Amino acid sequence: MTDERTADDPVASTDGGTTVPTDSVDAVLDSLDGDGLSGYNYAYLDEHTKREVRRATLKAVAVPGHQVPYASRPMPLARGWGTGGIQASLSLLGPDETFKVVDQGADESVNAANIRRLAENTADVETTTDTTEAGVVQTRHRIPEEVLTDEQILVLQVPITDPLRKVDSSDAANRRRHAHKNYGKMWVHLYENVVEWGEINIASRYPTMVAERYLMDPSPIPRWDVPKLDDAENLYVFAAGREARIYAVPPHTDVEPLAFEDREFTVERFPDAACHACGSTDTYLVEVSEESESPQTTREEGGGEAADSSFETRYACNDSSFCEKRREDSDIPKDHHLDREGVDWGPGTPDNEEASSGGAGE
């Protein structure tokens, strides 16, 4: 039996041989109902790519702070929007995993929602906005306020992998410096920073030494989050898709931010500030400008009055998930989900009270 359809007929054949009507958009969409992403591999990436990413991750874990190259694949979003983090996360996810995505502290951003949806559709995993329920957490520019455990992996999206690029644009020269542990130019950069500002005034991407060997760029996390890298129970994986590099900080690894004896490392401070929603004073706060409910009035030249829409600046927790919990229970600690208390987890926790009152950032 021969197919008598002509090129003018409003139908088309897909790669699988299924006839799809093309006379209307609705007809095409109806024909795809139930198919989902069945044509893709599990977790979107092909198995060879996932094996390569896992091998690079294992090598990065074995050599903490060392940048391991890998063949970064094209992803369904532009490079610079988390392609490295997505590849690392999808390579680590399994059918029984629970996945969380954070975009600068928020779970509701478009980027975070789209990455969650990609994982749901291709890996058939559960997703959550609760940090304590997730096994794999992908984040951009923040480390959650709640303490991570040894059963969790934090994947950080990285735009620039080498901290030495601040002082020398030559990657070849910087690789030689890493090989010889020659970080003199970075120390000079920090000294010049002190001369100019009176303190080390680096707001993000603060250079840190990992296991007393490699200088690492911790991604654009604020200084508030840097102490959380030291001696943590969880695994940190840093993935850069555009630069095709992966590096890691294994559990219980020494991570020390560079500083001088007379100019110690300090975190951002928020004097007399608290989250306007939950009242927290021990979390990383951001400024939020909102239009005032009672606009001020100004007097015009003719003697009349005109309404002046003014804005009010308030502080809010950057970690929206933990802020929601604090709104329900203002006394809930950052280690509430653990079977022990007083866990050291950055500023505001028992062993870091002194650090939490440190210097201001940019």
Coordinates of C-alpha atoms in Angstrom, one line a residue:
M1 CA 0.0 0.0 0.0
T2 CA 1.5 3.3 -1.0
D3 CA 1.1 6.7 0.7
E4 CA -0.9 8.9 -1.7
R5 CA -0.5 12.1 0.3
T6 CA 1.1 15.0 -1.5
A7 CA 3.3 17.9 -0.2
D8 CA 0.2 20.1 -0.2
D9 CA -1.6 18.0 2.4
P10 CA -1.8 19.6 5.9
V11 CA 0.0 16.7 7.5
A12 CA 3.7 16.0 8.3
S13 CA 5.6 13.0 9.5
T14 CA 7.7 13.1 12.6
D15 CA 11.0 11.3 12.9
G16 CA 9.2 8.4 14.6
G17 CA 6.8 8.0 11.7
T18 CA 3.8 9.5 13.4
T19 CA 1.5 11.6 11.2
V20 CA 1.0 15.0 12.8
P21 CA -1.7 17.4 11.4
T22 CA -0.3 20.8 10.6
D23 CA -3.4 22.7 9.6
S24 CA -3.5 24.5 12.9
V25 CA -1.4 25.1 16.0
D26 CA -4.1 23.6 18.2
A27 CA -4.0 20.4 16.1
V28 CA -0.3 20.1 16.5
L29 CA -0.4 20.7 20.3
D30 CA -3.3 18.1 20.6
S31 CA -1.2 15.6 18.8
L32 CA 1.6 15.9 21.3
D33 CA -0.6 15.4 24.4
G34 CA 0.8 12.6 26.6
D35 CA 4.1 12.4 24.7
G36 CA 5.9 14.7 27.1
L37 CA 9.7 14.5 26.6
S38 CA 9.8 10.8 25.9
G39 CA 12.2 11.4 23.0
Y40 CA 14.9 12.6 25.4
N41 CA 17.3 10.6 27.5
Y42 CA 16.7 10.4 31.2
A43 CA 17.7 13.7 32.8
Y44 CA 18.0 15.2 29.4
L45 CA 21.7 14.6 28.9
D46 CA 23.0 11.5 27.1
E47 CA 24.7 8.9 29.2
H48 CA 28.2 9.6 27.9
T49 CA 27.9 13.2 29.0
K50 CA 26.6 12.3 32.4
R51 CA 29.5 9.8 32.9
E52 CA 32.0 12.5 31.9
V53 CA 30.5 15.1 34.3
R54 CA 30.5 12.5 37.1
R55 CA 34.1 11.6 36.4
A56 CA 35.1 15.3 36.4
T57 CA 33.2 15.7 39.7
L58 CA 35.0 12.8 41.3
K59 CA 38.3 14.1 40.3
A60 CA 37.4 17.6 41.7
V61 CA 36.4 16.0 45.0
A62 CA 39.8 14.1 45.1
V63 CA 41.7 17.4 44.5
P64 CA 39.8 20.1 46.4
G65 CA 39.8 23.5 44.8
H66 CA 41.4 22.3 41.5
Q67 CA 39.6 23.2 38.3
V68 CA 38.8 20.1 36.3
P69 CA 38.0 20.6 32.6
Y70 CA 35.1 18.8 31.0
A71 CA 33.2 18.9 27.6
S72 CA 30.3 21.3 28.4
R73 CA 27.3 20.5 26.2
P74 CA 24.7 22.9 24.7
M75 CA 21.7 23.2 27.0
P76 CA 18.2 24.6 26.4
L77 CA 19.3 28.1 27.7
A78 CA 22.0 30.5 27.0
R79 CA 25.5 30.1 28.5
G80 CA 25.9 32.2 31.5
W81 CA 22.5 31.3 32.8
G82 CA 23.5 28.2 34.7
T83 CA 24.3 25.7 32.0
G84 CA 27.2 24.3 34.1
G85 CA 25.1 23.9 37.2
I86 CA 22.3 22.2 35.2
Q87 CA 24.7 19.7 33.7
A88 CA 26.2 18.9 37.1
S89 CA 22.7 18.6 38.8
L90 CA 21.2 16.5 36.0
S91 CA 24.2 14.2 36.2
L92 CA 23.8 13.7 39.9
L93 CA 20.0 13.3 40.0
G94 CA 18.4 9.9 40.4
P95 CA 14.8 8.7 40.3
D96 CA 14.4 8.9 44.1
E97 CA 16.1 12.3 44.5
T98 CA 14.5 15.5 45.7
F99 CA 15.7 18.7 43.9
K100 CA 15.6 22.3 44.9
V101 CA 16.8 25.3 42.8
V102 CA 17.6 28.7 44.3
D103 CA 18.2 31.9 42.3
Q104 CA 19.9 34.5 44.5
G105 CA 18.0 33.3 47.5
A106 CA 14.6 33.1 45.7
D107 CA 12.7 29.9 44.7
E108 CA 10.1 31.8 42.6
S109 CA 12.3 33.4 40.0
V110 CA 11.7 32.5 36.3
N111 CA 15.2 30.9 36.0
A112 CA 14.7 28.7 39.2
A113 CA 11.2 27.6 38.1
N114 CA 12.3 26.7 34.6
I115 CA 15.3 24.6 35.9
R116 CA 13.0 22.8 38.3
R117 CA 10.5 22.1 35.5
L118 CA 13.3 20.7 33.3
A119 CA 14.3 18.3 36.0
E120 CA 10.7 17.3 36.7
N121 CA 10.0 16.6 33.1
T122 CA 13.2 14.8 32.1
A123 CA 14.3 13.1 35.3
D124 CA 10.9 12.5 36.9
V125 CA 12.2 13.7 40.3
E126 CA 10.4 15.4 43.2
T127 CA 11.1 19.1 43.5
T128 CA 10.8 21.3 46.6
T129 CA 11.4 24.8 47.9
D130 CA 12.3 23.5 51.4
T131 CA 16.1 23.3 51.8
T132 CA 15.9 20.6 54.4
E133 CA 13.9 18.2 52.2
A134 CA 16.3 18.4 49.1
G135 CA 19.1 16.0 48.4
V136 CA 20.5 18.1 45.6
V137 CA 20.3 21.9 45.7
Q138 CA 21.3 24.0 42.8
T139 CA 21.9 27.7 43.6
R140 CA 23.1 30.9 42.0
H141 CA 25.0 33.3 44.2
R142 CA 23.8 32.1 47.6
I143 CA 24.3 29.4 50.2
P144 CA 21.0 28.6 52.1
E145 CA 20.6 29.9 55.6
E146 CA 19.6 26.5 56.9
V147 CA 22.4 24.1 57.8
L148 CA 23.2 21.5 55.1
T149 CA 23.9 17.9 56.1
D150 CA 26.1 15.1 54.9
E151 CA 23.2 13.7 52.8
Q152 CA 23.0 16.9 50.6
I153 CA 25.0 18.2 47.7
L154 CA 25.0 21.9 46.9
V155 CA 25.7 22.7 43.2
L156 CA 26.7 26.3 42.6
Q157 CA 26.5 28.1 39.2
V158 CA 29.9 29.8 38.4
P159 CA 30.3 32.5 35.9
I160 CA 34.1 33.0 36.3
T161 CA 36.2 30.1 37.6
D162 CA 39.6 31.5 38.3
P163 CA 40.1 34.1 41.1
L164 CA 43.5 35.1 39.6
R165 CA 41.7 36.6 36.6
K166 CA 41.2 39.7 38.7
V167 CA 45.0 40.3 38.6
D168 CA 46.0 38.7 35.3
S169 CA 43.8 38.0 32.3
S170 CA 46.1 35.3 31.0
D171 CA 44.7 31.8 31.8
A172 CA 47.9 30.1 30.8
A173 CA 49.9 32.2 33.3
N174 CA 47.3 31.7 36.0
R175 CA 47.4 27.9 35.5
R176 CA 51.2 28.0 36.1
R177 CA 50.6 30.1 39.3
H178 CA 48.1 27.4 40.5
A179 CA 50.6 24.7 39.7
H180 CA 53.4 26.4 41.7
K181 CA 51.0 27.8 44.4
N182 CA 52.3 31.2 43.5
Y183 CA 49.6 33.6 44.6
G184 CA 51.7 36.7 45.2
K185 CA 49.8 38.9 42.7
M186 CA 46.6 38.2 44.6
W187 CA 48.2 39.3 47.9
V188 CA 49.3 42.5 46.2
H189 CA 45.8 43.0 45.0
L190 CA 44.4 42.7 48.5
Y191 CA 47.1 45.0 49.9
E192 CA 46.2 47.7 47.3
N193 CA 42.6 47.2 48.3
V194 CA 43.5 47.9 51.9
V195 CA 45.5 51.0 50.9
E196 CA 42.5 52.4 48.9
W197 CA 39.7 51.5 51.3
G198 CA 41.3 50.9 54.6
E199 CA 40.0 47.3 54.6
I200 CA 39.6 44.4 52.1
N201 CA 36.5 45.7 50.3
I202 CA 35.6 42.7 48.1
A203 CA 31.8 42.2 48.2
S204 CA 31.6 38.8 46.3
R205 CA 33.9 36.2 44.7
Y206 CA 36.1 36.6 47.8
P207 CA 39.4 34.6 47.2
T208 CA 39.6 31.6 49.5
M209 CA 42.3 29.0 50.0
V210 CA 41.1 25.4 49.9
A211 CA 42.9 22.7 51.9
E212 CA 46.0 25.0 52.2
R213 CA 46.7 24.3 48.5
Y214 CA 44.5 25.9 45.8
L215 CA 43.2 29.4 45.6
M216 CA 39.5 29.2 44.7
D217 CA 36.8 31.5 43.5
P218 CA 33.7 30.6 45.6
S219 CA 31.4 32.0 42.9
P220 CA 29.6 35.4 43.4
I221 CA 28.3 34.5 46.9
P222 CA 28.4 37.3 49.4
R223 CA 31.0 37.3 52.1
W224 CA 28.3 36.3 54.5
D225 CA 28.3 32.9 53.0
V226 CA 32.0 32.3 52.8
P227 CA 32.4 30.9 56.4
K228 CA 29.8 28.2 55.5
L229 CA 32.4 26.6 53.1
D230 CA 34.8 25.7 56.0
D231 CA 34.5 22.3 57.5
A232 CA 30.9 21.8 56.2
E233 CA 29.3 18.4 56.3
N234 CA 27.9 18.7 52.7
L235 CA 29.6 18.5 49.4
Y236 CA 30.0 21.7 47.3
V237 CA 30.2 21.3 43.6
F238 CA 31.1 24.4 41.5
A239 CA 30.2 24.1 37.8
A240 CA 30.9 26.5 35.0
G241 CA 29.3 25.7 31.6
R242 CA 30.7 28.6 29.6
E243 CA 34.3 27.9 30.8
A244 CA 33.8 24.1 31.0
R245 CA 35.3 23.7 34.4
I246 CA 34.2 21.9 37.6
Y247 CA 35.8 22.1 41.0
A248 CA 34.6 21.0 44.4
V249 CA 35.0 21.4 48.2
P250 CA 34.5 18.0 49.9
P251 CA 33.0 17.7 53.4
H252 CA 35.1 18.7 56.3
T253 CA 37.6 20.6 54.2
D254 CA 39.5 23.6 55.5
V255 CA 38.5 26.7 53.5
E256 CA 40.1 29.9 54.6
P257 CA 39.5 33.4 53.1
L258 CA 42.6 35.3 52.4
A259 CA 43.3 38.1 54.8
F260 CA 46.1 39.9 56.7
E261 CA 46.8 39.6 60.4
D262 CA 45.9 43.3 60.9
R263 CA 43.1 43.2 58.4
E264 CA 41.0 40.2 59.2
F265 CA 38.2 38.8 57.0
T266 CA 34.8 40.3 57.9
V267 CA 31.3 39.8 56.6
E268 CA 28.6 42.3 55.8
R269 CA 27.0 44.0 58.7
F270 CA 23.4 45.3 59.1
P271 CA 23.4 47.5 62.2
D272 CA 20.0 48.0 63.7
A273 CA 18.4 46.3 60.7
A274 CA 15.9 43.4 60.7
C275 CA 13.8 41.6 58.1
H276 CA 10.5 43.5 57.8
A277 CA 8.6 40.3 57.2
C278 CA 10.0 37.9 59.9
G279 CA 12.1 40.1 62.1
S280 CA 15.3 38.1 61.6
T281 CA 18.6 39.8 62.5
D282 CA 20.9 36.8 61.9
T283 CA 20.3 36.3 58.2
Y284 CA 21.7 37.9 55.1
L285 CA 19.5 40.9 54.4
V286 CA 18.9 42.8 51.2
E287 CA 17.3 46.2 50.7
V288 CA 13.8 46.4 49.3
S289 CA 12.3 49.6 48.1
E290 CA 8.5 49.8 48.2
E291 CA 6.2 52.7 47.5
S292 CA 5.0 54.3 50.6
E293 CA 1.4 53.7 51.6
S294 CA 1.0 57.3 52.7
P295 CA 2.6 59.5 50.0
Q296 CA 4.0 62.8 51.1
T297 CA 2.6 66.1 49.8
T298 CA 4.6 68.9 48.4
R299 CA 3.6 72.5 48.0
E300 CA 3.6 73.9 44.5
E301 CA 4.5 77.4 43.5
G302 CA 0.9 78.5 43.0
G303 CA 0.1 77.6 46.6
G304 CA -1.5 74.3 45.9
E305 CA -0.5 70.8 47.1
A306 CA 0.5 67.9 45.0
A307 CA 1.0 64.2 46.0
D308 CA 4.5 63.0 45.9
S309 CA 4.9 59.3 45.5
S310 CA 7.8 58.4 47.8
F311 CA 9.5 55.1 48.3
E312 CA 10.4 53.4 51.6
T313 CA 13.5 51.3 51.9
R314 CA 13.3 48.2 54.1
Y315 CA 15.3 45.1 54.7
A316 CA 14.2 41.6 53.9
C317 CA 15.8 38.1 54.2
N318 CA 17.4 37.0 51.0
D319 CA 16.6 33.4 51.6
S320 CA 12.9 33.4 50.9
S321 CA 12.3 29.8 52.0
F322 CA 13.8 30.3 55.5
C323 CA 12.1 33.7 55.8
E324 CA 8.7 31.9 55.3
K325 CA 9.6 29.5 58.2
R326 CA 10.6 32.4 60.4
R327 CA 7.3 34.1 59.7
E328 CA 5.6 31.1 61.1
D329 CA 8.0 30.6 64.0
S330 CA 10.3 33.6 64.7
D331 CA 12.5 31.5 67.1
I332 CA 13.2 28.7 64.7
P333 CA 17.1 28.2 64.5
K334 CA 19.0 27.4 61.4
D335 CA 19.8 23.9 62.7
H336 CA 16.2 23.1 63.7
H337 CA 16.1 19.9 61.5
L338 CA 19.2 18.4 63.1
D339 CA 19.4 16.2 66.2
R340 CA 22.0 18.5 67.8
E341 CA 22.1 22.2 68.6
G342 CA 24.7 25.0 68.2
V343 CA 25.9 24.0 64.8
D344 CA 28.6 26.4 63.3
W345 CA 27.0 27.7 60.1
G346 CA 28.3 31.1 59.2
P347 CA 27.5 34.4 60.8
G348 CA 24.8 34.5 63.5
T349 CA 25.5 30.9 64.6
P350 CA 27.2 30.2 68.0
D351 CA 30.8 29.9 66.8
N352 CA 30.6 32.9 64.5
E353 CA 29.1 35.7 66.6
E354 CA 32.3 37.7 66.3
A355 CA 32.4 37.3 62.5
S356 CA 28.8 38.4 62.2
S357 CA 29.7 41.8 63.7
G358 CA 32.5 42.4 61.2
G359 CA 33.1 45.0 58.5
A360 CA 30.8 46.3 55.9
G361 CA 30.7 45.3 52.2
E362 CA 30.2 47.2 49.1

